[in-house]
mmCIF file of N, CA and C in Angstrom:
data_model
loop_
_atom_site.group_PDB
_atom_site.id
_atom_site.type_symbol
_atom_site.label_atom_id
_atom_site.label_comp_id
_atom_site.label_asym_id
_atom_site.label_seq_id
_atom_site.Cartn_x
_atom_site.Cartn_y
_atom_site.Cartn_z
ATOM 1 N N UNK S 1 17.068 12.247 -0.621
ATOM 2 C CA UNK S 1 16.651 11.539 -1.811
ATOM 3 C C UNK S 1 15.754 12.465 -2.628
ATOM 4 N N UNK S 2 15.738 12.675 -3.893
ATOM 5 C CA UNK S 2 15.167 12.832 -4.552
ATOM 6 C C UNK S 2 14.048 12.463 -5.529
ATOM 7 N N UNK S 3 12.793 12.662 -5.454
ATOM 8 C CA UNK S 3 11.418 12.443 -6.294
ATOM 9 C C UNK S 3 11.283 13.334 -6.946
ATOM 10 N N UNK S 4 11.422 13.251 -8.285
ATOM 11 C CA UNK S 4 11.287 14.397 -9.347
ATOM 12 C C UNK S 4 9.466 14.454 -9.702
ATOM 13 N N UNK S 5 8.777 12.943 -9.426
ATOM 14 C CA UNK S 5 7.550 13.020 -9.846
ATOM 15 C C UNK S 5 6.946 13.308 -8.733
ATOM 16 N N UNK S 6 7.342 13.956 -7.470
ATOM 17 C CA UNK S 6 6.273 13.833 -6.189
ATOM 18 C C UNK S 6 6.149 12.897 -5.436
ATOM 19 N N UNK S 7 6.260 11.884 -6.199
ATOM 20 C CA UNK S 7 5.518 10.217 -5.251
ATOM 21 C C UNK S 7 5.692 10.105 -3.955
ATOM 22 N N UNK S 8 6.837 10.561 -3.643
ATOM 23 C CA UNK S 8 6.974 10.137 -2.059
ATOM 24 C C UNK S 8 6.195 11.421 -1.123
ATOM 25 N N UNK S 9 6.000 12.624 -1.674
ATOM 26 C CA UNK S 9 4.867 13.415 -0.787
ATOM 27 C C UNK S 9 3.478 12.572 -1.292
ATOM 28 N N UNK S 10 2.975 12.227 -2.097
ATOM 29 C CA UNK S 10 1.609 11.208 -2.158
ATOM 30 C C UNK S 10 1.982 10.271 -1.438
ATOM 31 N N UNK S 11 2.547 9.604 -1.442
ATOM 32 C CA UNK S 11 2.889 8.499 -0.334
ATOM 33 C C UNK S 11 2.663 8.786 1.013
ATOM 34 N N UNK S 12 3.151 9.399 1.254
ATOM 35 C CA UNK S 12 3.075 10.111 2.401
ATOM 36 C C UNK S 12 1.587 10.533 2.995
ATOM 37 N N UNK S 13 1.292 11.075 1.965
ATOM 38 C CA UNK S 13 -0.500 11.653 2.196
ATOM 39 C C UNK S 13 -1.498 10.559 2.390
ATOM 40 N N UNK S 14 -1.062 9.255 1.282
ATOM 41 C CA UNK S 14 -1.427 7.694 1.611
ATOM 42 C C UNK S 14 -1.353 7.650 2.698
ATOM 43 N N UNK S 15 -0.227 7.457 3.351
ATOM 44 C CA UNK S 15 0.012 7.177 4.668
ATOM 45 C C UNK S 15 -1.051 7.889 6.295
ATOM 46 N N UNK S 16 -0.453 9.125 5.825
ATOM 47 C CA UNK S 16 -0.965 9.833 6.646
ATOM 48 C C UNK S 16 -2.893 9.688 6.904
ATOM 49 N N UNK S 17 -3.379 9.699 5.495
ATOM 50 C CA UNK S 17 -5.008 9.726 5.052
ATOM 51 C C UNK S 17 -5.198 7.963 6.156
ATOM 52 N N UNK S 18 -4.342 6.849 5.805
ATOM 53 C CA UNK S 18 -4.761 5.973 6.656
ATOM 54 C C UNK S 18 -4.678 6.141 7.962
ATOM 55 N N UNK S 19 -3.726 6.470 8.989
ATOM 56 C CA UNK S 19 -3.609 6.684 10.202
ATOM 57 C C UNK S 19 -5.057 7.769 10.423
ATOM 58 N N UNK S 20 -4.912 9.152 9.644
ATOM 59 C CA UNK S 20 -6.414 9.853 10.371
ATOM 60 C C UNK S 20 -7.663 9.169 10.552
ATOM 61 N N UNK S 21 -7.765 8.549 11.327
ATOM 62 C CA UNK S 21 -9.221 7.709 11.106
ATOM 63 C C UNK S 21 -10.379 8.235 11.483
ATOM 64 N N UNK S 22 -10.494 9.321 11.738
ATOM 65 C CA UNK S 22 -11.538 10.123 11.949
ATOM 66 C C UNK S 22 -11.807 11.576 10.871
ATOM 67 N N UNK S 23 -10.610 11.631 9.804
ATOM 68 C CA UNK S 23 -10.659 12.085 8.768
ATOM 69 C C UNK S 23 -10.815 13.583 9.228
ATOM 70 N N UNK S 24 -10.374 14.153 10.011
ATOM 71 C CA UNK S 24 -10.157 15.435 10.619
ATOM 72 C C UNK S 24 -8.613 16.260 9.972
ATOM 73 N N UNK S 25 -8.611 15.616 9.238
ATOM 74 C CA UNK S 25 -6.656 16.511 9.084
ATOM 75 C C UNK S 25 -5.995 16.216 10.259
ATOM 76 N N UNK S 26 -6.306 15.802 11.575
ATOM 77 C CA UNK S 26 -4.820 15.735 12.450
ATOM 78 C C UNK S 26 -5.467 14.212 12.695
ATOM 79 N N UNK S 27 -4.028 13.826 13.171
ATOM 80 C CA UNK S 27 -3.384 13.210 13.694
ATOM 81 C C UNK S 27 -3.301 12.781 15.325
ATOM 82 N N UNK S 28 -4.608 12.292 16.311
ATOM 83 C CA UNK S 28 -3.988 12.895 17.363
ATOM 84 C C UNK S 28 -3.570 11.702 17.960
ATOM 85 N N UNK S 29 -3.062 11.424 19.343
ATOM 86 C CA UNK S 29 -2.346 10.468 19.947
ATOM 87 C C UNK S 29 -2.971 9.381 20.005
ATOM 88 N N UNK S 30 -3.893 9.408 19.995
ATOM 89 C CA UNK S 30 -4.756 7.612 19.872
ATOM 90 C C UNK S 30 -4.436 7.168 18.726
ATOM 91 N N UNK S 31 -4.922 7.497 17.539
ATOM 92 C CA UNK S 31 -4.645 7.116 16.203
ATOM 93 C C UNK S 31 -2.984 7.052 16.325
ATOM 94 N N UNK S 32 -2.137 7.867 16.376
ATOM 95 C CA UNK S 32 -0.765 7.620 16.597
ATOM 96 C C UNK S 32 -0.471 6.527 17.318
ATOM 97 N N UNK S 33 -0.906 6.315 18.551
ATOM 98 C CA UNK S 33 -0.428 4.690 19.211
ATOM 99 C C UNK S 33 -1.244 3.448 18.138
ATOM 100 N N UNK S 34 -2.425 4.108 17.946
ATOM 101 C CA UNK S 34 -2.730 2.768 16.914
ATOM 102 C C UNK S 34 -2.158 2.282 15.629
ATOM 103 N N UNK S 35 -1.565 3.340 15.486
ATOM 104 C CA UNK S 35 -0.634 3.099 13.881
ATOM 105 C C UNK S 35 0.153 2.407 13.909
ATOM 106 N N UNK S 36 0.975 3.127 14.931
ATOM 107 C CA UNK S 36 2.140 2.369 15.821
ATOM 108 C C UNK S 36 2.361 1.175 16.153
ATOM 109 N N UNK S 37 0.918 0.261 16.384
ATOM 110 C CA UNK S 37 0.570 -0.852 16.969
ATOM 111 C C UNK S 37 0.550 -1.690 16.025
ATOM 112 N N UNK S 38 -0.187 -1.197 14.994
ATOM 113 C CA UNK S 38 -0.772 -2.341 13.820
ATOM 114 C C UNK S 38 0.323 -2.575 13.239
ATOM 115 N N UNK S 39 1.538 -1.043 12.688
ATOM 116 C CA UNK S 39 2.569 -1.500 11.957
ATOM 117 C C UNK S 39 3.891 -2.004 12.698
ATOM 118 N N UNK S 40 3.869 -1.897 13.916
ATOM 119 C CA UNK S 40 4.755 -2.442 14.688
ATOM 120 C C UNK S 40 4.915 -3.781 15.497
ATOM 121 N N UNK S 41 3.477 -4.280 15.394
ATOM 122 C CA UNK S 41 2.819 -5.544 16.472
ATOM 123 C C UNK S 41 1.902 -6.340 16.084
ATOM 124 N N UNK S 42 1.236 -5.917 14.837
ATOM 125 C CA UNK S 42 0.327 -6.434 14.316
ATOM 126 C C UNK S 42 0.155 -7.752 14.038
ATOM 127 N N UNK S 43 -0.551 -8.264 13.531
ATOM 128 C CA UNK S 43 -0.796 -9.541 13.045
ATOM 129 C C UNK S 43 -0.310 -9.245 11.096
ATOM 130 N N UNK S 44 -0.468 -10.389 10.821
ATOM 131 C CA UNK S 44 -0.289 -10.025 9.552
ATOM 132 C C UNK S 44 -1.464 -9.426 8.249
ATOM 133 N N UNK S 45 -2.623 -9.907 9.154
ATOM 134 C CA UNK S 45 -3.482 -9.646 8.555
ATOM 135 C C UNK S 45 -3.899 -8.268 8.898
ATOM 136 N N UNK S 46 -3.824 -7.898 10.050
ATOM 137 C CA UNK S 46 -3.514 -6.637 10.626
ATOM 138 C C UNK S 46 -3.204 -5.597 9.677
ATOM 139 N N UNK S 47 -1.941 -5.983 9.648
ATOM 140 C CA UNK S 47 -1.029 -5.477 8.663
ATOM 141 C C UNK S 47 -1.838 -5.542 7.364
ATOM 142 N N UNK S 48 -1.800 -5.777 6.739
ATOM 143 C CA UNK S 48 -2.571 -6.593 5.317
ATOM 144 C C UNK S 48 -3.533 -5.124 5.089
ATOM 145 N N UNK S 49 -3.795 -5.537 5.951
ATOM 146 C CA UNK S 49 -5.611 -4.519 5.871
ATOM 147 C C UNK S 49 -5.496 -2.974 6.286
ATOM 148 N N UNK S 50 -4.472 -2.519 7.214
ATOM 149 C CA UNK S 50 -3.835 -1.444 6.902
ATOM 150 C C UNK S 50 -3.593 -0.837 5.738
ATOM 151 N N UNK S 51 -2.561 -1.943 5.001
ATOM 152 C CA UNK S 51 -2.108 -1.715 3.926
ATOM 153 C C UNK S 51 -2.958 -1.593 2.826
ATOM 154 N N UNK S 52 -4.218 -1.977 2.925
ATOM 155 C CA UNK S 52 -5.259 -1.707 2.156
ATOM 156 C C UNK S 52 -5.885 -0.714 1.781
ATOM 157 N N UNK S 53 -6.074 -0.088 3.367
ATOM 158 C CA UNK S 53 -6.680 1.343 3.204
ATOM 159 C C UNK S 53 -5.707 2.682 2.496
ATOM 160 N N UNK S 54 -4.436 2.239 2.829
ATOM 161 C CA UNK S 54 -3.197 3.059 2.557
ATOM 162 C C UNK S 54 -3.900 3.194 0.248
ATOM 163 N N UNK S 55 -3.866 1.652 0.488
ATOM 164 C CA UNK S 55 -3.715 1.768 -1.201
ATOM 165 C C UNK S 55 -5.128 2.461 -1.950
ATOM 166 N N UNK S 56 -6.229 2.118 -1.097
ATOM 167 C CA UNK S 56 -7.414 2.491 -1.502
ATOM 168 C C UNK S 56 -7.495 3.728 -1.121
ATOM 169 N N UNK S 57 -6.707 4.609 -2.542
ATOM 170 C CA UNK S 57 -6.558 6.266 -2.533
ATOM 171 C C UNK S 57 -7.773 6.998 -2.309
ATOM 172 N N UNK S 58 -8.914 6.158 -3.145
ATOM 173 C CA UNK S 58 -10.058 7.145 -3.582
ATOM 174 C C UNK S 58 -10.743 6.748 -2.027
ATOM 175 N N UNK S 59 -10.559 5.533 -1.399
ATOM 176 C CA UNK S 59 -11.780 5.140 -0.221
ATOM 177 C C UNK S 59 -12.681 4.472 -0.770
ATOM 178 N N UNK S 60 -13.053 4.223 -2.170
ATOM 179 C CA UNK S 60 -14.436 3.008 -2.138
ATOM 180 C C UNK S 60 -14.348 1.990 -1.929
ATOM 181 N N UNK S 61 -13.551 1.162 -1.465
ATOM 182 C CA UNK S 61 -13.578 0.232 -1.079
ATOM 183 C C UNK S 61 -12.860 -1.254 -1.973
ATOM 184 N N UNK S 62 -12.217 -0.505 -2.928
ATOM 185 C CA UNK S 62 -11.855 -1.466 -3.922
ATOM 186 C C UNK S 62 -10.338 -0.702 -4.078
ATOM 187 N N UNK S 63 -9.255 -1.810 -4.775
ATOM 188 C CA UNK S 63 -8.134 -0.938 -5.397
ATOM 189 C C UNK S 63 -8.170 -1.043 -6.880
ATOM 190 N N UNK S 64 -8.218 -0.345 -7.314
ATOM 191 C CA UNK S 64 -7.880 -0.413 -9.027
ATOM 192 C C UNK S 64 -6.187 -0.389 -9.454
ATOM 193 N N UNK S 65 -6.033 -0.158 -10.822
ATOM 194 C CA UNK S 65 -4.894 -0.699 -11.549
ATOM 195 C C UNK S 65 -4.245 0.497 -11.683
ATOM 196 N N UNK S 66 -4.807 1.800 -11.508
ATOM 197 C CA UNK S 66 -4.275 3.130 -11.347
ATOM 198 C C UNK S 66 -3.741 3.033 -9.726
ATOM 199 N N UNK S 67 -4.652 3.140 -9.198
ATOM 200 C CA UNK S 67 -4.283 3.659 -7.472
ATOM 201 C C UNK S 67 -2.974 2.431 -7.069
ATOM 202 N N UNK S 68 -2.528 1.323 -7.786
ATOM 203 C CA UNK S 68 -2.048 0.168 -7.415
ATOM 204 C C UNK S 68 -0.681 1.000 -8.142
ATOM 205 N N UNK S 69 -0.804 0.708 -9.133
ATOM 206 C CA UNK S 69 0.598 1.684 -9.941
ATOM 207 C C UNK S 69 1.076 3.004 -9.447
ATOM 208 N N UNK S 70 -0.068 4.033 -8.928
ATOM 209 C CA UNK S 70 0.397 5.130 -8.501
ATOM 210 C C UNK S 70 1.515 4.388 -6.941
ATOM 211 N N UNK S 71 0.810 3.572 -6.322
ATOM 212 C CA UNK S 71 1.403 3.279 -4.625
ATOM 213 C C UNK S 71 2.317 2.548 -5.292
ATOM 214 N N UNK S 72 3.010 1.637 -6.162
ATOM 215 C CA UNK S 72 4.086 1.044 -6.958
ATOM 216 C C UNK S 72 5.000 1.681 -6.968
ATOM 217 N N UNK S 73 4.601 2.898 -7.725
ATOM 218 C CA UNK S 73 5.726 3.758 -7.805
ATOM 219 C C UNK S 73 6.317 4.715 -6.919
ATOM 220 N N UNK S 74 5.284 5.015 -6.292
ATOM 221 C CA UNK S 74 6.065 5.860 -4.721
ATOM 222 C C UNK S 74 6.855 5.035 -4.457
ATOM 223 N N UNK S 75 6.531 3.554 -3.952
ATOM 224 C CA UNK S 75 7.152 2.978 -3.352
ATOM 225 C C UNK S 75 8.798 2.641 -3.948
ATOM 226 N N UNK S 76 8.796 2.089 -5.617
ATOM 227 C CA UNK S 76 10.106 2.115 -6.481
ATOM 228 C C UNK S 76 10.631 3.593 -6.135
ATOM 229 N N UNK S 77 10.085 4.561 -6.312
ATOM 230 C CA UNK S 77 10.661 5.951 -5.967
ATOM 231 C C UNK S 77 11.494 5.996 -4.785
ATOM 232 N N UNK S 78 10.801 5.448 -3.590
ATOM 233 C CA UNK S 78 11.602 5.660 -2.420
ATOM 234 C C UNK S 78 13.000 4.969 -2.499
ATOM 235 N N UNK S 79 13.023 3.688 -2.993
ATOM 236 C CA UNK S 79 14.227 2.790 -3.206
ATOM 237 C C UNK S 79 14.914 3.302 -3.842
ATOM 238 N N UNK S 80 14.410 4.236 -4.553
ATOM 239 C CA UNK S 80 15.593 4.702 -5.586
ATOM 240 C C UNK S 80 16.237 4.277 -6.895
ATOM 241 N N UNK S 81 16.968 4.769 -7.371
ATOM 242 C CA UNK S 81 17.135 4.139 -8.642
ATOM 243 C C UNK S 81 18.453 3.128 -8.734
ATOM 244 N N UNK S 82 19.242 3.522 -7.622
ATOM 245 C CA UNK S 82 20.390 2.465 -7.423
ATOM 246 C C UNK S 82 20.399 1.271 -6.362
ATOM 247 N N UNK S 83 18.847 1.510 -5.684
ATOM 248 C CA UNK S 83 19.036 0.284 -4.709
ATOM 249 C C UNK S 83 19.076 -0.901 -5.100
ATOM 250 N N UNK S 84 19.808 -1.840 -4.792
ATOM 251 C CA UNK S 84 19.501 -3.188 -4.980
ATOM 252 C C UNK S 84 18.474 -3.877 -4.228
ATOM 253 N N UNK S 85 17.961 -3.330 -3.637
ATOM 254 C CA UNK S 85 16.213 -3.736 -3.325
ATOM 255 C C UNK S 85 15.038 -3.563 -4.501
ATOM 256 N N UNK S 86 15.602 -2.867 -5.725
ATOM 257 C CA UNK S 86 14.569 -2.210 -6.486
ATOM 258 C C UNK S 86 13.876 -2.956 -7.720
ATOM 259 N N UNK S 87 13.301 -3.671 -7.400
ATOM 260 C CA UNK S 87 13.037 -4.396 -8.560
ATOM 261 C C UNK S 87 13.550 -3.715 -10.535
ATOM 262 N N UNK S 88 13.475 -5.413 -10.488
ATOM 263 C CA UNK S 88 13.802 -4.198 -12.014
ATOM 264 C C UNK S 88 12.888 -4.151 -13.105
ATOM 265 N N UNK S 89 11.262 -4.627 -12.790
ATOM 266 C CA UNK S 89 10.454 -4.392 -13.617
ATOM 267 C C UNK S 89 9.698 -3.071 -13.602
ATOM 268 N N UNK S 90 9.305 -2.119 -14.579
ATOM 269 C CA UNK S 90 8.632 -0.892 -14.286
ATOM 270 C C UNK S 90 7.273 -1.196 -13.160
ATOM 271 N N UNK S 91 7.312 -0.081 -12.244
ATOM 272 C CA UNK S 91 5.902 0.142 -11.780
ATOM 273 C C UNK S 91 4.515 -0.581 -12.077
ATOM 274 N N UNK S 92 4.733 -0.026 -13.588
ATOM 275 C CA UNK S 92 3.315 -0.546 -14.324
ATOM 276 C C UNK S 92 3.494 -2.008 -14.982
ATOM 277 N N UNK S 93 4.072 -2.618 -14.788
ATOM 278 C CA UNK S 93 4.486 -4.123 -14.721
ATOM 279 C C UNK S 93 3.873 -4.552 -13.776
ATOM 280 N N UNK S 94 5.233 -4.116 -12.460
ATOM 281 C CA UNK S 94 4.582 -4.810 -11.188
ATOM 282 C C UNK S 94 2.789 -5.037 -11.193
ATOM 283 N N UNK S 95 2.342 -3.545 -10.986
ATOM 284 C CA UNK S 95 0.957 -3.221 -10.635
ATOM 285 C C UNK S 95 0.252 -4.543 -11.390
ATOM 286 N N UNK S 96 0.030 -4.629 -12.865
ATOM 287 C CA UNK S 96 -0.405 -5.752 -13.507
ATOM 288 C C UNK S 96 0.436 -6.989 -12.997
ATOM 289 N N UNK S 97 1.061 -7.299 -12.816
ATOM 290 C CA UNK S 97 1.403 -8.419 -12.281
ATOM 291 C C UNK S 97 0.541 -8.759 -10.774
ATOM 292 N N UNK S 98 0.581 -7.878 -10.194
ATOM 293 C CA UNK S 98 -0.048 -8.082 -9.040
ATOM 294 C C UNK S 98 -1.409 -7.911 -9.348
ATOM 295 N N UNK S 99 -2.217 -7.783 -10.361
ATOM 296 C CA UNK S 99 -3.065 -7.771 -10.664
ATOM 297 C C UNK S 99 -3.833 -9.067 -11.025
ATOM 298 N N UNK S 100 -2.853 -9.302 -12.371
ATOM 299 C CA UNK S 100 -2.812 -10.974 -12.390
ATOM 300 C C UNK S 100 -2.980 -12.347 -11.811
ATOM 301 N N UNK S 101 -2.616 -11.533 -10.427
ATOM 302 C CA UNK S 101 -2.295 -12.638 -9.096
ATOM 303 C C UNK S 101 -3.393 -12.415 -8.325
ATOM 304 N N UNK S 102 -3.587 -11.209 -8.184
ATOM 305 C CA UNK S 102 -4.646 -11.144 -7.068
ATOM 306 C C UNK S 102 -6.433 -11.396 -7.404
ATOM 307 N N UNK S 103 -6.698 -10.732 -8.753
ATOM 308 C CA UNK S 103 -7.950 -9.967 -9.415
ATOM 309 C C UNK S 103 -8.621 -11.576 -9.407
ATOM 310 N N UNK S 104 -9.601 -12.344 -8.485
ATOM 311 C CA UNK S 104 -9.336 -13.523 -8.821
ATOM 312 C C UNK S 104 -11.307 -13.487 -10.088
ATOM 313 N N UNK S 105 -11.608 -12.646 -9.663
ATOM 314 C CA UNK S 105 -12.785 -12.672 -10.779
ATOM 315 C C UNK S 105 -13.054 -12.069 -11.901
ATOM 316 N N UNK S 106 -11.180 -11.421 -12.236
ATOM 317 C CA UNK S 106 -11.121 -10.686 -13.347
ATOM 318 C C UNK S 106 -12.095 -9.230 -13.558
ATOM 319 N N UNK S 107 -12.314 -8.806 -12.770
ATOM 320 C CA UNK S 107 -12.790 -7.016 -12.660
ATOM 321 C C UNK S 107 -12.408 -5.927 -12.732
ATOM 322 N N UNK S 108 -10.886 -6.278 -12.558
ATOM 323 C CA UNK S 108 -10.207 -5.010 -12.528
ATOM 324 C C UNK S 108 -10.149 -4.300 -10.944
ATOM 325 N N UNK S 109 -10.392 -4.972 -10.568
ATOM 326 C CA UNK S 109 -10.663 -4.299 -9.103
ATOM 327 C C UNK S 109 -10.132 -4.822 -7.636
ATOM 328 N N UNK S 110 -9.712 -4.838 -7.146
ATOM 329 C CA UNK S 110 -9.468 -5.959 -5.824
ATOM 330 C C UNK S 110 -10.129 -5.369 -4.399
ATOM 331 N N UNK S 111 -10.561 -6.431 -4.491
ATOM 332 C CA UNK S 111 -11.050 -5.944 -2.999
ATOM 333 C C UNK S 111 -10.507 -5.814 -1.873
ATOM 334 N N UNK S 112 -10.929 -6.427 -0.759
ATOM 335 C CA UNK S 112 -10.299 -6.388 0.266
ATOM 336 C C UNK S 112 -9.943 -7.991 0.389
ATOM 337 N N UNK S 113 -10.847 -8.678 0.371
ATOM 338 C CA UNK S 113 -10.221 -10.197 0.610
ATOM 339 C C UNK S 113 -9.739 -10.697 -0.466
ATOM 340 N N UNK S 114 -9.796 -10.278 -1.963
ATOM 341 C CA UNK S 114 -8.749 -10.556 -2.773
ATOM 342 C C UNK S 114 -7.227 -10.308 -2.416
ATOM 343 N N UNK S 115 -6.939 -8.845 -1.870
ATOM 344 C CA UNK S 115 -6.085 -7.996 -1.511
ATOM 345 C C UNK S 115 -5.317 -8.688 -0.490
ATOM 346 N N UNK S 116 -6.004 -9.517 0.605
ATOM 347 C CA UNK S 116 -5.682 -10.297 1.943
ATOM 348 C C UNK S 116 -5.043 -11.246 1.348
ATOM 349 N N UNK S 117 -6.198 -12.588 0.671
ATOM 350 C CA UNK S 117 -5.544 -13.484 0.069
ATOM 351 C C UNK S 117 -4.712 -13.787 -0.410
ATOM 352 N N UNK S 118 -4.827 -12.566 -1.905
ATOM 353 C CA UNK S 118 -3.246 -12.398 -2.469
ATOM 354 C C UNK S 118 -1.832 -12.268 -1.619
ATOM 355 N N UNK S 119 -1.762 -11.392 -1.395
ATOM 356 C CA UNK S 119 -0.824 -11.348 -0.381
ATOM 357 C C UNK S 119 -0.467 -12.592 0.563
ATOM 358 N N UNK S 120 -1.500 -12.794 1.638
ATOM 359 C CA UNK S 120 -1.050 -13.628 2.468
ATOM 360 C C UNK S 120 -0.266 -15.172 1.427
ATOM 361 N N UNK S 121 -1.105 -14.986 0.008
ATOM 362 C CA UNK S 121 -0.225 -16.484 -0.214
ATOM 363 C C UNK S 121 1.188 -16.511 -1.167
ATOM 364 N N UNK S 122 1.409 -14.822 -1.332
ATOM 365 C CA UNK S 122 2.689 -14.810 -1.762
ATOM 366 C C UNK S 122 3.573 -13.721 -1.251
ATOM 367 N N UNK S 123 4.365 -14.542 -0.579
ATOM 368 C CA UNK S 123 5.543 -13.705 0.002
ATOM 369 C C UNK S 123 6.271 -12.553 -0.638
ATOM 370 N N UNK S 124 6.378 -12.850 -1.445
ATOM 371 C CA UNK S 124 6.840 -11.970 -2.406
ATOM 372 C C UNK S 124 6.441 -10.252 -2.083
ATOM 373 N N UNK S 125 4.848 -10.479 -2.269
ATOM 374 C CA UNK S 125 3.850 -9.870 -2.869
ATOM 375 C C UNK S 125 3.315 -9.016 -1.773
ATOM 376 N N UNK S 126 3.839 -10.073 -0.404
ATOM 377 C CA UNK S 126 3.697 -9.490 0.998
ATOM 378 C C UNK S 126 4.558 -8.405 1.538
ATOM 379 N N UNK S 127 5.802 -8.755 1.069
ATOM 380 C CA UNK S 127 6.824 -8.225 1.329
ATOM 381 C C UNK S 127 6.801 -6.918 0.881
ATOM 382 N N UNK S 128 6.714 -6.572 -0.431
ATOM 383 C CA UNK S 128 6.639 -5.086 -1.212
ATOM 384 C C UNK S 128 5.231 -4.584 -0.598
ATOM 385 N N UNK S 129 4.213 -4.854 -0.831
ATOM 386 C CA UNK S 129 2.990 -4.412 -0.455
ATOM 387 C C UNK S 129 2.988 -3.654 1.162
ATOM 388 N N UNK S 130 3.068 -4.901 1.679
ATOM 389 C CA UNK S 130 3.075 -4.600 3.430
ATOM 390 C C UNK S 130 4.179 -4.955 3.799
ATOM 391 N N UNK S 131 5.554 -4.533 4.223
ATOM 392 C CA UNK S 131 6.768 -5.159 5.004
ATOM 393 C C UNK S 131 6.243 -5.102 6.094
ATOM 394 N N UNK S 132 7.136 -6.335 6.369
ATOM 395 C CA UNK S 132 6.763 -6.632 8.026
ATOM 396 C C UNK S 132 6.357 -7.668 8.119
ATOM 397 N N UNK S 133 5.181 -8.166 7.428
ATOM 398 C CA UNK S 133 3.964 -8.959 7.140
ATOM 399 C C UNK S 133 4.396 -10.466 7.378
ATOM 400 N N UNK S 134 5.515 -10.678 6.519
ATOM 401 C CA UNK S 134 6.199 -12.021 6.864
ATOM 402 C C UNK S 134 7.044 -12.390 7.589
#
């Protein structure tokens, strides 16, 4: 598959930056069975909150409307442009849409239990964000 914009190596680095949990550059076998665990066995909330840290690029503790659109679009990227999994609203749709839904004090920002909430009460929202989840 092809990413002409990168996204799926940032994605990836998303990915990877959540599993290091000791923020060392590797990877070692504990953190590997735990990754393993949460995205394979988890609870949903489990899951959820994984998926949180994945999105919270910068680490402060919040997601914004950039870091939400950037992980949007990796993610549309990976699907590709002919999947019929692929939604057909742009990236930066989705992101505000899910913004819409989640942001419940209007900040621009989501937290973590906005981030939970949202999700856990729309399937939808669960599904793209965190698969698995439902």
């Amino acid at each position: 598959m092809f990413f002409p914009s990168g996204n799926a190596e940032e994605f990836c680095d998303h990915v990877f930056r959540t599993f290091d949990m000791d923020k060392n550059g590797y990877i070692d076998f504990k953190e590997f069975l735990l990754a393993i665990d949460v995205t394979s066995s988890g609870t949903p909330e489990e899951k959820l909150k994984w998926a949180f840290r994945m999105y919270d690029v910068d680490g402060n503790g919040v997601i914004d409307l950039q870091e939400m659109t950037k992980i949007v679009q990796a993610i549309y990227d990976m699907l590709g442009t002919n999947s019929a999994n692929r939604p057909q609203d742009s990236s930066e749709e989705r992101a505000k849409s899910i913004f819409a839904k989640m942001d419940e004090n209007g900040d621009g920002q989501l937290t973590q239990d906005e981030f939970l909430k949202g999700c856990l009460q729309d399937e939808e929202l669960s599904k793209m964000l965190a698969p698995g989840t439902s």
